[in-house]
PDB file of C-alpha atoms in Angstrom:
ATOM      1  CA  MET A  13     -16.478  -6.146  35.178  1.00 42.00           C
ATOM      2  CA  LYS A  14     -17.296  -3.127  36.930  1.00 41.00           C
ATOM      3  CA  ARG A  15     -16.047   0.337  35.745  1.00 38.00           C
ATOM      4  CA  ARG A  16     -13.936   0.616  38.999  1.00 40.00           C
ATOM      5  CA  ASN A  17     -12.292  -2.647  38.875  1.00 42.00           C
ATOM      6  CA  PHE A  18     -11.440  -2.271  35.330  1.00 35.00           C
ATOM      7  CA  LEU A  19      -9.416   1.010  36.492  1.00 36.00           C
ATOM      8  CA  ILE A  20      -7.644  -0.505  39.538  1.00 40.00           C
ATOM      9  CA  GLY A  21      -6.567  -3.339  37.439  1.00 41.00           C
ATOM     10  CA  VAL A  22      -5.198  -0.870  34.774  1.00 36.00           C
ATOM     11  CA  GLY A  23      -3.397   1.108  37.355  1.00 40.00           C
ATOM     12  CA  ALA A  24      -1.943  -1.916  38.924  1.00 39.00           C
ATOM     13  CA  PHE A  25      -0.628  -3.118  35.168  1.00 35.00           C
ATOM     14  CA  ALA A  26       0.424   0.632  34.572  1.00 37.00           C
ATOM     15  CA  ALA A  27       2.489   0.438  38.325  1.00 38.00           C
ATOM     16  CA  LEU A  28       4.154  -2.646  37.078  1.00 37.00           C
ATOM     17  CA  GLY A  29       5.646  -0.995  34.133  1.00 39.00           C
ATOM     18  CA  ALA A  30       3.769  -2.413  31.551  1.00 37.00           C
ATOM     19  CA  PRO A  31       3.417  -0.433  28.810  1.00 39.00           C
ATOM     20  CA  LEU A  32      -0.261   0.183  27.788  1.00 38.00           C
ATOM     21  CA  ALA A  33      -0.743   0.121  23.982  1.00 37.00           C
ATOM     22  CA  PHE A  34      -4.294   0.694  22.622  1.00 37.00           C
ATOM     23  CA  SER A  35      -3.173   1.700  18.970  1.00 38.00           C
ATOM     24  CA  ALA A  36      -5.802   0.185  16.443  1.00 40.00           C
ATOM     25  CA  PRO A  37      -4.255  -1.949  13.764  1.00 47.00           C
ATOM     26  CA  GLN A  38      -4.001  -0.474  10.557  1.00 59.00           C
ATOM     27  CA  SER A  39      -6.558  -2.256   7.866  1.00 72.00           C
ATOM     28  CA  ARG A  40      -5.085  -4.474   5.573  1.00 88.00           C
ATOM     29  CA  ALA A  41      -8.328  -4.334   3.511  1.00 96.00           C
ATOM     30  CA  MET A  42      -8.324  -2.254  -0.104  1.00 98.00           C
ATOM     31  CA  VAL A  43      -9.919  -1.493  -2.920  1.00 98.00           C
ATOM     32  CA  VAL A  44      -8.155  -2.093  -6.226  1.00 98.00           C
ATOM     33  CA  HIS A  45      -9.605   0.178  -9.157  1.00 98.00           C
ATOM     34  CA  PHE A  46      -8.510  -1.529 -13.213  1.00 96.00           C
ATOM     35  CA  ASP A  47      -9.374  -2.045 -16.621  1.00 90.00           C
ATOM     36  CA  PRO A  48     -11.390  -5.505 -16.568  1.00 89.00           C
ATOM     37  CA  LEU A  49      -9.189  -6.084 -19.556  1.00 88.00           C
ATOM     38  CA  CYS A  50      -5.767  -5.100 -17.842  1.00 88.00           C
ATOM     39  CA  GLY A  51      -4.246  -9.028 -16.970  1.00 86.00           C
ATOM     40  CA  CYS A  52      -1.427  -7.293 -15.290  1.00 92.00           C
ATOM     41  CA  CYS A  53      -3.687  -6.232 -13.166  1.00 93.00           C
ATOM     42  CA  SER A  54      -5.303  -9.432 -12.117  1.00 93.00           C
ATOM     43  CA  ASP A  55      -1.302 -10.401 -11.156  1.00 94.00           C
ATOM     44  CA  TRP A  56      -0.753  -8.031  -8.659  1.00 96.00           C
ATOM     45  CA  ILE A  57      -4.283  -8.248  -6.856  1.00 96.00           C
ATOM     46  CA  THR A  58      -2.700 -12.266  -6.645  1.00 95.00           C
ATOM     47  CA  HIS A  59       1.104 -10.866  -4.980  1.00 96.00           C
ATOM     48  CA  MET A  60      -1.554  -8.562  -2.820  1.00 97.00           C
ATOM     49  CA  ARG A  61      -3.432 -11.452  -1.498  1.00 97.00           C
ATOM     50  CA  GLU A  62      -0.765 -13.429  -1.241  1.00 96.00           C
ATOM     51  CA  ALA A  63       0.882 -11.206   0.826  1.00 96.00           C
ATOM     52  CA  GLY A  64      -1.943 -11.371   3.434  1.00 96.00           C
ATOM     53  CA  PHE A  65      -4.517  -8.291   1.982  1.00 97.00           C
ATOM     54  CA  ALA A  66      -7.980  -8.245   1.668  1.00 97.00           C
ATOM     55  CA  VAL A  67      -8.273  -7.212  -2.014  1.00 97.00           C
ATOM     56  CA  GLU A  68     -11.721  -5.730  -3.405  1.00 97.00           C
ATOM     57  CA  SER A  69     -11.804  -5.665  -7.072  1.00 96.00           C
ATOM     58  CA  GLN A  70     -13.714  -3.134  -8.764  1.00 97.00           C
ATOM     59  CA  PRO A  71     -13.315  -3.213 -12.935  1.00 96.00           C
ATOM     60  CA  THR A  72     -13.956   0.180 -14.410  1.00 96.00           C
ATOM     61  CA  GLN A  73     -14.317   1.763 -17.858  1.00 94.00           C
ATOM     62  CA  SER A  74     -13.279   5.372 -15.994  1.00 95.00           C
ATOM     63  CA  LEU A  75      -9.825   4.455 -14.339  1.00 96.00           C
ATOM     64  CA  ASP A  76      -8.635   7.915 -15.202  1.00 96.00           C
ATOM     65  CA  ALA A  77     -11.326   9.450 -13.558  1.00 97.00           C
ATOM     66  CA  VAL A  78     -10.639   7.436 -10.137  1.00 98.00           C
ATOM     67  CA  LYS A  79      -7.221   8.560 -10.413  1.00 97.00           C
ATOM     68  CA  GLU A  80      -8.263  12.161 -10.785  1.00 97.00           C
ATOM     69  CA  ARG A  81     -10.187  11.939  -7.895  1.00 97.00           C
ATOM     70  CA  LEU A  82      -7.751  10.249  -5.790  1.00 98.00           C
ATOM     71  CA  GLY A  83      -5.217  12.849  -6.503  1.00 97.00           C
ATOM     72  CA  VAL A  84      -2.944  10.860  -9.140  1.00 97.00           C
ATOM     73  CA  PRO A  85      -0.657  12.819 -11.304  1.00 97.00           C
ATOM     74  CA  LEU A  86      -0.338  12.071 -14.877  1.00 96.00           C
ATOM     75  CA  ASP A  87       3.269  11.682 -14.464  1.00 96.00           C
ATOM     76  CA  LEU A  88       2.831   8.637 -11.659  1.00 97.00           C
ATOM     77  CA  SER A  89       0.437   7.233 -13.012  1.00 96.00           C
ATOM     78  CA  SER A  90       0.012   3.144 -13.948  1.00 95.00           C
ATOM     79  CA  CYS A  91      -2.674   0.567 -15.124  1.00 94.00           C
ATOM     80  CA  HIS A  92      -4.451   0.378 -11.654  1.00 97.00           C
ATOM     81  CA  THR A  93      -5.454   2.521  -8.596  1.00 98.00           C
ATOM     82  CA  ALA A  94      -5.877   1.011  -5.237  1.00 98.00           C
ATOM     83  CA  GLU A  95      -7.014   2.552  -1.918  1.00 98.00           C
ATOM     84  CA  ILE A  96      -6.202   1.688   1.387  1.00 98.00           C
ATOM     85  CA  ASP A  97      -6.138   3.070   4.722  1.00 97.00           C
ATOM     86  CA  GLY A  98      -6.584   6.512   3.380  1.00 97.00           C
ATOM     87  CA  TYR A  99      -3.614   6.158   0.839  1.00 98.00           C
ATOM     88  CA  VAL A 100      -3.716   5.668  -2.929  1.00 98.00           C
ATOM     89  CA  ILE A 101      -1.624   2.869  -4.466  1.00 98.00           C
ATOM     90  CA  GLU A 102      -0.675   3.397  -7.779  1.00 98.00           C
ATOM     91  CA  GLY A 103       0.549   0.507 -10.077  1.00 97.00           C
ATOM     92  CA  HIS A 104       2.818  -2.128  -9.422  1.00 97.00           C
ATOM     93  CA  VAL A 105       4.078  -1.084  -5.960  1.00 98.00           C
ATOM     94  CA  PRO A 106       5.591  -4.395  -3.939  1.00 97.00           C
ATOM     95  CA  SER A 107       3.413  -5.735  -1.216  1.00 97.00           C
ATOM     96  CA  GLY A 108       6.647  -4.844   1.500  1.00 96.00           C
ATOM     97  CA  ALA A 109       6.713  -0.857   0.766  1.00 98.00           C
ATOM     98  CA  VAL A 110       2.691  -0.475   1.235  1.00 98.00           C
ATOM     99  CA  GLU A 111       3.436  -2.528   4.827  1.00 97.00           C
ATOM    100  CA  ARG A 112       5.789   0.252   5.430  1.00 97.00           C
ATOM    101  CA  LEU A 113       3.420   2.734   4.555  1.00 98.00           C
ATOM    102  CA  LEU A 114       0.913   1.561   6.786  1.00 98.00           C
ATOM    103  CA  ARG A 115       3.697   1.032   9.803  1.00 97.00           C
ATOM    104  CA  GLU A 116       4.966   4.290   9.346  1.00 97.00           C
ATOM    105  CA  ARG A 117       2.102   6.723   8.044  1.00 97.00           C
ATOM    106  CA  PRO A 118       3.806   9.695   6.524  1.00 97.00           C
ATOM    107  CA  SER A 119       1.706  12.343   5.696  1.00 97.00           C
ATOM    108  CA  ALA A 120       1.150  11.489   1.534  1.00 98.00           C
ATOM    109  CA  ILE A 121      -1.253  10.617  -0.790  1.00 98.00           C
ATOM    110  CA  GLY A 122       0.513   7.440  -1.647  1.00 98.00           C
ATOM    111  CA  LEU A 123       2.601   5.167  -3.138  1.00 98.00           C
ATOM    112  CA  SER A 124       3.608   5.142  -6.795  1.00 98.00           C
ATOM    113  CA  VAL A 125       5.390   2.788  -9.277  1.00 98.00           C
ATOM    114  CA  PRO A 126       5.076   4.785 -12.488  1.00 96.00           C
ATOM    115  CA  GLY A 127       4.490   2.781 -15.535  1.00 92.00           C
ATOM    116  CA  MET A 128       4.814  -0.877 -15.851  1.00 94.00           C
ATOM    117  CA  PRO A 129       8.523  -1.611 -15.014  1.00 96.00           C
ATOM    118  CA  ILE A 130       9.317  -5.638 -15.860  1.00 95.00           C
ATOM    119  CA  GLY A 131       9.909  -7.430 -12.678  1.00 95.00           C
ATOM    120  CA  SER A 132       8.382  -5.364  -9.983  1.00 96.00           C
ATOM    121  CA  PRO A 133       5.067  -7.416  -9.069  1.00 96.00           C
ATOM    122  CA  GLY A 134       2.717  -8.224 -11.668  1.00 95.00           C
ATOM    123  CA  MET A 135       4.841  -7.440 -14.586  1.00 96.00           C
ATOM    124  CA  ASP A 136       7.289 -11.187 -14.113  1.00 92.00           C
ATOM    125  CA  VAL A 137       8.100 -12.321 -17.100  1.00 92.00           C
ATOM    126  CA  ALA A 138      10.318 -15.551 -17.294  1.00 91.00           C
ATOM    127  CA  GLY A 139      13.513 -15.838 -17.893  1.00 93.00           C
ATOM    128  CA  VAL A 140      14.006 -11.723 -18.109  1.00 93.00           C
ATOM    129  CA  GLU A 141      16.346 -10.135 -15.188  1.00 92.00           C
ATOM    130  CA  GLY A 142      13.847  -7.278 -13.397  1.00 93.00           C
ATOM    131  CA  ALA A 143      13.955  -3.886 -14.052  1.00 95.00           C
ATOM    132  CA  ASP A 144      15.668  -1.428 -11.254  1.00 96.00           C
ATOM    133  CA  TYR A 145      12.725   1.019 -10.656  1.00 97.00           C
ATOM    134  CA  ASP A 146      11.895   3.618  -7.833  1.00 97.00           C
ATOM    135  CA  VAL A 147       8.551   3.528  -5.453  1.00 98.00           C
ATOM    136  CA  ILE A 148       7.514   7.109  -4.875  1.00 98.00           C
ATOM    137  CA  LEU A 149       5.777   8.341  -2.141  1.00 98.00           C
ATOM    138  CA  PHE A 150       4.216  11.088  -3.265  1.00 98.00           C
ATOM    139  CA  GLY A 151       1.959  13.825  -2.492  1.00 97.00           C
ATOM    140  CA  PRO A 152       0.517  17.266  -3.089  1.00 93.00           C
ATOM    141  CA  GLU A 153       3.958  18.993  -3.550  1.00 91.00           C
ATOM    142  CA  GLY A 154       5.357  16.423  -5.747  1.00 95.00           C
ATOM    143  CA  GLY A 155       7.044  13.032  -4.691  1.00 97.00           C
ATOM    144  CA  ILE A 156      10.365  11.425  -3.554  1.00 98.00           C
ATOM    145  CA  SER A 157      11.976   7.769  -3.643  1.00 97.00           C
ATOM    146  CA  PHE A 158      10.506   6.037  -1.032  1.00 98.00           C
ATOM    147  CA  GLU A 159      12.498   2.268  -1.649  1.00 97.00           C
ATOM    148  CA  ARG A 160      14.472   1.398  -5.021  1.00 98.00           C
ATOM    149  CA  TYR A 161      13.652  -2.350  -6.161  1.00 97.00           C
ATOM    150  CA  ARG A 162      15.248  -4.752  -8.862  1.00 95.00           C
ATOM    151  CA  GLY A 163      12.845  -6.456  -9.651  1.00 89.00           C
ATOM    152  CA  PRO A 164      10.541  -7.772  -6.750  1.00 86.00           C
ATOM    153  CA  GLU A 165      13.753  -7.080  -4.623  1.00 92.00           C
ATOM    154  CA  ARG A 166      14.170  -3.996  -2.255  1.00 95.00           C
ATOM    155  CA  ILE A 167      17.983  -2.680  -2.937  1.00 95.00           C
ATOM    156  CA  ASP A 168      18.095   0.098  -0.398  1.00 76.00           C
ATOM    157  CA  SER A 169      18.339   0.485   3.025  1.00 54.00           C
TER     158      SER A 169
END
């Protein structure tokens, strides 16, 4: 198609009131850094893959150095650290929270579920009710609650 014909077509399309959206889709590819001896990290990776994320696993003996390089505060750290589309995902963050982060694109370093709450993705314990926990949106100035969960279920609006 010639450039002129393309421009005429785009102009006609716009004249009909059709929206023109040329935004690039966000990436669903992530790299997860984790201690190779940690089983719950593998379970979280499975959770993310089942949600449609393309996960590259990177076992490391230097996880603290990865967290420091990516700006994860000590009080928000957990057992694994992921990178996706310019954000850091720390710990057992549910896939829905990651999807919301990528959709809304807030100004932040990333999301964290500090510690390892029972019932969070990868921390499922058969017969045990999931704990309440916050997914924290964090940046250089600190963090705020992004979403609240009970086990795998979001409990805030």
